[in-house]
Tab-separated table of N, CA and C in Angstrom:
chain	number	residue	atom	x	y	z
A	8	UNK	N	77.742	99.432	113.057
A	8	UNK	CA	78.317	100.703	112.667
A	8	UNK	C	77.250	101.655	112.151
A	9	UNK	N	76.255	101.152	111.452
A	9	UNK	CA	75.293	102.041	110.817
A	9	UNK	C	73.974	102.128	111.571
A	10	UNK	N	73.883	101.565	112.739
A	10	UNK	CA	72.615	101.569	113.457
A	10	UNK	C	72.117	102.993	113.660
A	11	UNK	N	70.822	103.166	113.405
A	11	UNK	CA	70.230	104.473	113.571
A	11	UNK	C	70.231	105.321	112.309
A	12	UNK	N	70.887	104.864	111.258
A	12	UNK	CA	70.901	105.599	109.996
A	12	UNK	C	69.699	105.143	109.173
A	13	UNK	N	69.142	106.042	108.416
A	13	UNK	CA	67.972	105.716	107.606
A	13	UNK	C	68.265	104.628	106.584
A	14	UNK	N	69.500	104.541	106.126
A	14	UNK	CA	69.844	103.555	105.094
A	14	UNK	C	70.638	102.381	105.665
A	15	UNK	N	70.447	102.062	106.954
A	15	UNK	CA	71.277	101.052	107.599
A	15	UNK	C	71.226	99.701	106.902
A	16	UNK	N	70.116	99.327	106.276
A	16	UNK	CA	70.055	98.037	105.596
A	16	UNK	C	70.960	97.991	104.372
A	17	UNK	N	71.370	99.132	103.850
A	17	UNK	CA	72.278	99.152	102.708
A	17	UNK	C	73.695	98.777	103.118
A	18	UNK	N	73.987	98.758	104.405
A	18	UNK	CA	75.310	98.363	104.882
A	18	UNK	C	75.446	96.845	104.873
A	19	UNK	N	74.336	96.141	105.040
A	19	UNK	CA	74.382	94.685	105.108
A	19	UNK	C	74.913	94.097	103.816
A	20	UNK	N	75.856	93.186	103.945
A	20	UNK	CA	76.412	92.510	102.781
A	20	UNK	C	77.488	93.293	102.053
A	21	UNK	N	77.812	94.481	102.515
A	21	UNK	CA	78.849	95.293	101.869
A	21	UNK	C	80.216	94.924	102.436
A	22	UNK	N	81.244	95.115	101.623
A	22	UNK	CA	82.602	94.915	102.129
A	22	UNK	C	82.922	96.047	103.091
A	23	UNK	N	83.933	95.846	103.907
A	23	UNK	CA	84.334	96.907	104.813
A	23	UNK	C	84.787	98.118	104.028
A	24	UNK	N	85.429	97.882	102.905
A	24	UNK	CA	85.846	98.986	102.032
A	24	UNK	C	84.630	99.814	101.619
A	25	UNK	N	83.573	99.143	101.179
A	25	UNK	CA	82.355	99.853	100.777
A	25	UNK	C	81.767	100.648	101.941
A	26	UNK	N	81.735	100.038	103.115
A	26	UNK	CA	81.187	100.711	104.285
A	26	UNK	C	82.003	101.947	104.646
A	27	UNK	N	83.319	101.799	104.648
A	27	UNK	CA	84.196	102.916	105.013
A	27	UNK	C	84.089	104.046	103.995
A	28	UNK	N	84.110	103.699	102.713
A	28	UNK	CA	84.011	104.728	101.670
A	28	UNK	C	82.670	105.445	101.717
A	29	UNK	N	81.612	104.710	101.973
A	29	UNK	CA	80.295	105.335	102.069
A	29	UNK	C	80.252	106.297	103.258
A	30	UNK	N	80.799	105.875	104.380
A	30	UNK	CA	80.840	106.750	105.557
A	30	UNK	C	81.659	108.008	105.262
A	31	UNK	N	82.822	107.834	104.648
A	31	UNK	CA	83.686	108.980	104.327
A	31	UNK	C	82.972	109.941	103.378
A	32	UNK	N	82.264	109.401	102.401
A	32	UNK	CA	81.541	110.245	101.448
A	32	UNK	C	80.390	110.984	102.131
A	33	UNK	N	79.621	110.269	102.938
A	33	UNK	CA	78.487	110.902	103.631
A	33	UNK	C	78.953	111.970	104.610
A	34	UNK	N	80.126	111.759	105.188
A	34	UNK	CA	80.676	112.717	106.149
A	34	UNK	C	81.491	113.809	105.467
A	35	UNK	N	81.577	113.720	104.146
A	35	UNK	CA	82.305	114.685	103.321
A	35	UNK	C	83.764	114.820	103.753
A	36	UNK	N	84.377	113.675	104.052
A	36	UNK	CA	85.790	113.669	104.420
A	36	UNK	C	86.630	113.773	103.160
A	37	UNK	N	87.545	114.695	103.150
A	37	UNK	CA	88.444	114.834	102.001
A	37	UNK	C	89.708	114.016	102.190
A	38	UNK	N	90.200	113.967	103.409
A	38	UNK	CA	91.421	113.231	103.724
A	38	UNK	C	91.104	112.256	104.850
A	39	UNK	N	91.393	110.994	104.636
A	39	UNK	CA	91.123	110.010	105.669
A	39	UNK	C	92.022	108.792	105.486
A	40	UNK	N	92.179	108.080	106.589
A	40	UNK	CA	92.955	106.846	106.618
A	40	UNK	C	92.119	105.822	107.368
A	41	UNK	N	92.084	104.613	106.874
A	41	UNK	CA	91.382	103.530	107.553
A	41	UNK	C	92.386	102.498	108.044
A	42	UNK	N	92.220	102.059	109.275
A	42	UNK	CA	92.981	100.940	109.814
A	42	UNK	C	92.039	99.753	109.818
A	43	UNK	N	92.419	98.690	109.155
A	43	UNK	CA	91.518	97.549	109.050
A	43	UNK	C	92.314	96.272	108.880
A	44	UNK	N	91.774	95.181	109.416
A	44	UNK	CA	92.410	93.885	109.221
A	44	UNK	C	91.723	93.095	108.108
A	45	UNK	N	90.742	93.707	107.468
A	45	UNK	CA	90.040	93.076	106.346
A	45	UNK	C	90.388	93.850	105.076
A	46	UNK	N	91.325	93.327	104.313
A	46	UNK	CA	91.789	94.040	103.119
A	46	UNK	C	91.073	93.578	101.852
A	47	UNK	N	90.153	92.638	101.979
A	47	UNK	CA	89.416	92.146	100.822
A	47	UNK	C	88.512	93.235	100.263
A	48	UNK	N	88.520	93.380	98.955
A	48	UNK	CA	87.606	94.300	98.299
A	48	UNK	C	88.087	95.733	98.195
A	49	UNK	N	89.288	96.024	98.682
A	49	UNK	CA	89.795	97.395	98.579
A	49	UNK	C	90.224	97.676	97.150
A	50	UNK	N	89.744	98.773	96.602
A	50	UNK	CA	90.102	99.175	95.243
A	50	UNK	C	91.562	99.613	95.216
A	51	UNK	N	92.243	99.311	94.124
A	51	UNK	CA	93.655	99.694	94.000
A	51	UNK	C	93.841	101.195	94.173
A	52	UNK	N	92.929	101.976	93.657
A	52	UNK	CA	93.028	103.423	93.746
A	52	UNK	C	92.854	103.975	95.151
A	53	UNK	N	92.340	103.166	96.053
A	53	UNK	CA	92.136	103.605	97.436
A	53	UNK	C	93.103	102.950	98.406
A	54	UNK	N	94.017	102.165	97.905
A	54	UNK	CA	94.951	101.441	98.767
A	54	UNK	C	95.796	102.379	99.623
A	55	UNK	N	96.052	103.599	99.150
A	55	UNK	CA	96.855	104.543	99.928
A	55	UNK	C	96.109	105.025	101.170
A	56	UNK	N	94.820	104.774	101.249
A	56	UNK	CA	94.043	105.179	102.421
A	56	UNK	C	93.905	104.054	103.441
A	57	UNK	N	94.435	102.887	103.126
A	57	UNK	CA	94.323	101.727	104.009
A	57	UNK	C	95.638	101.439	104.706
A	58	UNK	N	95.562	101.243	105.993
A	58	UNK	CA	96.672	100.683	106.748
A	58	UNK	C	96.192	99.308	107.187
A	59	UNK	N	96.763	98.282	106.592
A	59	UNK	CA	96.359	96.910	106.889
A	59	UNK	C	96.973	96.478	108.216
A	60	UNK	N	96.128	96.041	109.122
A	60	UNK	CA	96.574	95.615	110.447
A	60	UNK	C	96.634	94.094	110.518
A	61	UNK	N	97.519	93.599	111.354
A	61	UNK	CA	97.565	92.171	111.660
A	61	UNK	C	96.380	91.891	112.587
A	62	UNK	N	95.495	90.953	112.231
A	62	UNK	CA	94.272	90.741	113.010
A	62	UNK	C	94.483	90.553	114.513
A	63	UNK	N	95.508	89.837	114.904
A	63	UNK	CA	95.707	89.569	116.333
A	63	UNK	C	96.296	90.743	117.106
A	64	UNK	N	96.839	91.733	116.410
A	64	UNK	CA	97.511	92.831	117.089
A	64	UNK	C	96.878	94.190	116.842
A	65	UNK	N	96.273	94.390	115.677
A	65	UNK	CA	95.657	95.678	115.372
A	65	UNK	C	96.630	96.823	115.538
A	66	UNK	N	96.216	97.842	116.246
A	66	UNK	CA	97.057	99.013	116.469
A	66	UNK	C	98.151	98.744	117.503
A	67	UNK	N	98.120	97.578	118.128
A	67	UNK	CA	99.157	97.198	119.080
A	67	UNK	C	100.462	96.807	118.418
A	68	UNK	N	100.452	96.626	117.121
A	68	UNK	CA	101.656	96.257	116.379
A	68	UNK	C	102.547	97.479	116.178
A	69	UNK	N	103.838	97.379	116.525
A	69	UNK	CA	104.749	98.509	116.308
A	69	UNK	C	104.826	98.929	114.835
A	70	UNK	N	104.738	97.975	113.920
A	70	UNK	CA	104.779	98.309	112.494
A	70	UNK	C	103.542	99.117	112.095
A	71	UNK	N	102.397	98.728	112.608
A	71	UNK	CA	101.165	99.459	112.308
A	71	UNK	C	101.225	100.866	112.899
A	72	UNK	N	101.729	100.982	114.107
A	72	UNK	CA	101.870	102.293	114.739
A	72	UNK	C	102.796	103.195	113.932
A	73	UNK	N	103.907	102.629	113.476
A	73	UNK	CA	104.866	103.410	112.681
A	73	UNK	C	104.245	103.847	111.358
A	74	UNK	N	103.501	102.941	110.729
A	74	UNK	CA	102.851	103.279	109.459
A	74	UNK	C	101.793	104.360	109.666
A	75	UNK	N	101.023	104.261	110.734
A	75	UNK	CA	100.017	105.284	111.025
A	75	UNK	C	100.688	106.634	111.268
A	76	UNK	N	101.747	106.645	112.036
A	76	UNK	CA	102.460	107.896	112.299
A	76	UNK	C	102.986	108.496	111.000
A	77	UNK	N	103.577	107.660	110.153
A	77	UNK	CA	104.113	108.135	108.875
A	77	UNK	C	103.005	108.734	108.018
A	78	UNK	N	101.885	108.029	107.923
A	78	UNK	CA	100.783	108.500	107.078
A	78	UNK	C	100.158	109.780	107.611
A	79	UNK	N	100.010	109.876	108.928
A	79	UNK	CA	99.441	111.095	109.508
A	79	UNK	C	100.365	112.286	109.298
A	80	UNK	N	101.657	112.068	109.472
A	80	UNK	CA	102.614	113.149	109.221
A	80	UNK	C	102.551	113.588	107.764
A	81	UNK	N	102.460	112.621	106.882
A	81	UNK	CA	102.369	112.908	105.446
A	81	UNK	C	101.087	113.676	105.132
A	82	UNK	N	99.977	113.227	105.705
A	82	UNK	CA	98.682	113.831	105.431
A	82	UNK	C	98.584	115.243	106.017
A	83	UNK	N	99.236	115.471	107.143
A	83	UNK	CA	99.136	116.762	107.830
A	83	UNK	C	100.230	117.750	107.448
A	84	UNK	N	101.196	117.300	106.685
A	84	UNK	CA	102.267	118.218	106.298
A	84	UNK	C	101.744	119.196	105.244
A	85	UNK	N	102.307	120.390	105.189
A	85	UNK	CA	101.842	121.369	104.201
A	85	UNK	C	102.093	120.922	102.761
A	86	UNK	N	102.982	119.971	102.576
A	86	UNK	CA	103.296	119.482	101.230
A	86	UNK	C	102.638	118.140	100.942
A	87	UNK	N	101.861	117.589	101.892
A	87	UNK	CA	101.290	116.258	101.764
A	87	UNK	C	100.025	116.169	101.026
């Protein structure tokens, strides 16, 4: 994921949560959602940004698709 970045060695040994948050911060993302099957290490305060996927199905799961649709609608609504 970090190949070609000057700080790529800082990604090694980090949780996926750390990697995703670092990417979001470096990219100056204000609103984002992560789909991941690795929920270890996610901070409670960031849990609303995670959609936990079933490892064998990922985005192929109807429940995951419904959750993604719900979250995107929420995030993109003028009141969200």
